[in-house]
Amino acid sequence: MTVDGILITGFVIIALIYIISKGPTLAYKWNKIQFTTDVSDIINATRDWKKARPNFDGVSLKKICDITDLSDSICGRSGDGKSTNSFGGDWSVSVNSSKGLFDIKATLPNDTDRIADIADTMAPSTRSGCIEADGCSTISTSTSSVTMTF
């Protein structure tokens, strides 16, 4: 092998090591992008479900999946949103205590240490349009879930 070949091989190996070391971070960022896209799709489908109804009373993800064209990747095979979000958790939709609003809850069993970051990412898109999740009345977290109000 020539010196040029050895140098190129060395650079390729270093680049691969770098990419592999960043794998978990890149996977998390990709999952977060998919998560926000799925929330947007659920919001639109929930509003489609409401149609001329006076409020969101009786809404559920199962009903939304049955009536709208919400993606099978969100609804799942059973149409109940179980184990379909990008973090391996469930989706659910329910009426808020103010029946003119609805809540989307996502469980995140595989990334419980990143719930605060996900909540901060989603806070601006909730009903109140908060800058961050801390102190925001339309987003709440538990040890393994995020609930957003729209």
CSV table of C-alpha atoms in Angstrom, one decimal:
chain,number,residue,atom,x,y,z
A,1,MET,CA,0.0,0.0,0.0
A,2,THR,CA,1.1,3.5,-0.7
A,3,VAL,CA,1.4,6.2,1.9
A,4,ASP,CA,-1.7,7.9,0.3
A,5,GLY,CA,-3.7,4.8,0.7
A,6,ILE,CA,-2.7,4.4,4.3
A,7,LEU,CA,-3.6,8.0,5.0
A,8,ILE,CA,-7.0,7.7,3.3
A,9,THR,CA,-7.7,4.5,5.2
A,10,GLY,CA,-6.8,6.1,8.4
A,11,PHE,CA,-9.1,9.1,7.8
A,12,VAL,CA,-11.9,6.8,6.9
A,13,ILE,CA,-11.4,4.8,10.1
A,14,ILE,CA,-11.3,7.9,12.2
A,15,ALA,CA,-14.5,9.2,10.6
A,16,LEU,CA,-16.3,5.9,11.2
A,17,ILE,CA,-15.2,5.9,14.8
A,18,TYR,CA,-16.5,9.5,15.2
A,19,ILE,CA,-19.9,8.7,13.5
A,20,ILE,CA,-20.3,5.5,15.7
A,21,SER,CA,-19.6,7.5,18.8
A,22,LYS,CA,-22.3,10.0,17.9
A,23,GLY,CA,-24.8,7.3,17.1
A,24,PRO,CA,-26.9,7.6,20.3
A,25,THR,CA,-27.1,11.4,20.1
A,26,LEU,CA,-28.1,11.3,16.4
A,27,ALA,CA,-30.7,8.6,17.2
A,28,TYR,CA,-32.2,10.7,20.0
A,29,LYS,CA,-32.4,13.8,17.7
A,30,TRP,CA,-34.1,11.7,15.0
A,31,ASN,CA,-36.6,10.3,17.5
A,32,LYS,CA,-37.3,13.8,18.7
A,33,ILE,CA,-38.0,15.0,15.2
A,34,GLN,CA,-40.4,12.0,14.6
A,35,PHE,CA,-42.1,12.7,17.9
A,36,THR,CA,-42.8,16.3,17.1
A,37,THR,CA,-44.1,15.3,13.6
A,38,ASP,CA,-46.4,12.7,15.2
A,39,VAL,CA,-47.8,15.2,17.7
A,40,SER,CA,-48.6,17.6,14.8
A,41,ASP,CA,-50.3,14.7,12.9
A,42,ILE,CA,-52.4,13.8,16.0
A,43,ILE,CA,-53.4,17.4,16.6
A,44,ASN,CA,-54.6,17.7,13.0
A,45,ALA,CA,-56.5,14.4,13.1
A,46,THR,CA,-58.1,15.3,16.5
A,47,ARG,CA,-59.3,18.6,15.0
A,48,ASP,CA,-60.6,16.6,12.0
A,49,TRP,CA,-62.5,14.3,14.4
A,50,LYS,CA,-64.1,17.2,16.1
A,51,LYS,CA,-65.7,18.6,12.9
A,52,ALA,CA,-69.0,20.2,13.9
A,53,ARG,CA,-69.0,18.9,17.5
A,54,PRO,CA,-69.2,21.6,20.1
A,55,ASN,CA,-66.2,20.3,22.0
A,56,PHE,CA,-63.8,17.4,22.3
A,57,ASP,CA,-65.9,15.4,24.8
A,58,GLY,CA,-65.5,11.7,24.1
A,59,VAL,CA,-62.4,11.9,22.1
A,60,SER,CA,-59.9,9.1,22.2
A,61,LEU,CA,-57.0,7.9,20.0
A,62,LYS,CA,-59.0,4.8,19.1
A,63,LYS,CA,-61.9,7.0,17.7
A,64,ILE,CA,-59.5,9.2,15.9
A,65,CYS,CA,-57.8,6.2,14.3
A,66,ASP,CA,-61.1,4.7,13.3
A,67,ILE,CA,-62.6,7.9,11.7
A,68,THR,CA,-59.6,9.9,10.3
A,69,ASP,CA,-56.7,9.0,8.1
A,70,LEU,CA,-54.2,9.2,10.9
A,71,SER,CA,-51.1,7.1,10.1
A,72,ASP,CA,-50.8,3.4,11.0
A,73,SER,CA,-47.4,4.2,12.4
A,74,ILE,CA,-49.2,6.3,15.1
A,75,CYS,CA,-52.3,4.2,15.5
A,76,GLY,CA,-50.6,0.8,15.4
A,77,ARG,CA,-52.1,-2.5,14.3
A,78,SER,CA,-54.9,-2.3,16.9
A,79,GLY,CA,-55.6,1.3,16.4
A,80,ASP,CA,-54.9,2.2,20.0
A,81,GLY,CA,-51.5,3.9,19.8
A,82,LYS,CA,-49.8,1.4,22.0
A,83,SER,CA,-45.9,1.2,21.6
A,84,THR,CA,-46.0,3.4,18.5
A,85,ASN,CA,-44.2,6.6,19.5
A,86,SER,CA,-40.6,7.1,18.5
A,87,PHE,CA,-39.4,6.5,22.0
A,88,GLY,CA,-41.1,3.1,22.3
A,89,GLY,CA,-44.1,4.4,24.3
A,90,ASP,CA,-47.8,4.9,23.9
A,91,TRP,CA,-49.9,7.7,22.5
A,92,SER,CA,-53.3,8.7,24.0
A,93,VAL,CA,-55.7,11.5,23.4
A,94,SER,CA,-58.4,12.6,25.9
A,95,VAL,CA,-60.6,15.6,26.5
A,96,ASN,CA,-59.2,18.2,28.8
A,97,SER,CA,-61.1,19.4,31.9
A,98,SER,CA,-62.0,22.4,29.7
A,99,LYS,CA,-63.9,20.4,27.1
A,100,GLY,CA,-62.9,22.8,24.3
A,101,LEU,CA,-59.4,21.5,24.6
A,102,PHE,CA,-57.8,18.1,24.4
A,103,ASP,CA,-54.7,16.4,25.8
A,104,ILE,CA,-52.1,14.3,24.1
A,105,LYS,CA,-50.2,12.0,26.4
A,106,ALA,CA,-47.0,10.2,25.4
A,107,THR,CA,-45.2,7.7,27.5
A,108,LEU,CA,-41.5,7.5,27.1
A,109,PRO,CA,-40.3,4.3,28.8
A,110,ASN,CA,-37.0,4.1,27.0
A,111,ASP,CA,-35.8,7.7,27.5
A,112,THR,CA,-37.1,8.8,31.0
A,113,ASP,CA,-33.9,10.8,31.5
A,114,ARG,CA,-34.8,13.1,28.6
A,115,ILE,CA,-38.4,13.9,29.5
A,116,ALA,CA,-37.5,17.5,30.5
A,117,ASP,CA,-35.8,18.1,27.2
A,118,ILE,CA,-38.8,16.7,25.2
A,119,ALA,CA,-41.2,18.8,27.3
A,120,ASP,CA,-39.2,21.9,26.6
A,121,THR,CA,-39.2,21.1,22.9
A,122,MET,CA,-43.0,20.6,22.9
A,123,ALA,CA,-43.9,23.6,25.2
A,124,PRO,CA,-44.1,26.2,22.5
A,125,SER,CA,-46.6,24.2,20.5
A,126,THR,CA,-49.1,23.7,23.3
A,127,ARG,CA,-52.1,25.9,23.9
A,128,SER,CA,-50.3,28.5,26.0
A,129,GLY,CA,-47.3,28.6,23.6
A,130,CYS,CA,-44.8,28.6,26.5
A,131,ILE,CA,-41.1,29.2,26.1
A,132,GLU,CA,-40.3,26.3,28.3
A,133,ALA,CA,-42.1,23.5,30.2
A,134,ASP,CA,-41.2,24.8,33.6
A,135,GLY,CA,-44.2,26.9,34.8
A,136,CYS,CA,-46.2,26.1,31.7
A,137,SER,CA,-49.9,25.3,32.5
A,138,THR,CA,-50.4,23.4,29.2
A,139,ILE,CA,-47.7,20.8,29.6
A,140,SER,CA,-46.9,18.4,32.4
A,141,THR,CA,-44.5,15.6,33.0
A,142,SER,CA,-44.3,12.5,35.2
A,143,THR,CA,-41.4,10.1,35.6
A,144,SER,CA,-42.2,8.5,32.3
A,145,SER,CA,-44.7,10.7,30.3
A,146,VAL,CA,-45.4,14.1,28.8
A,147,THR,CA,-49.0,15.4,28.6
A,148,MET,CA,-49.6,18.3,26.3
A,149,THR,CA,-52.8,20.4,26.0
A,150,PHE,CA,-54.1,21.8,22.7
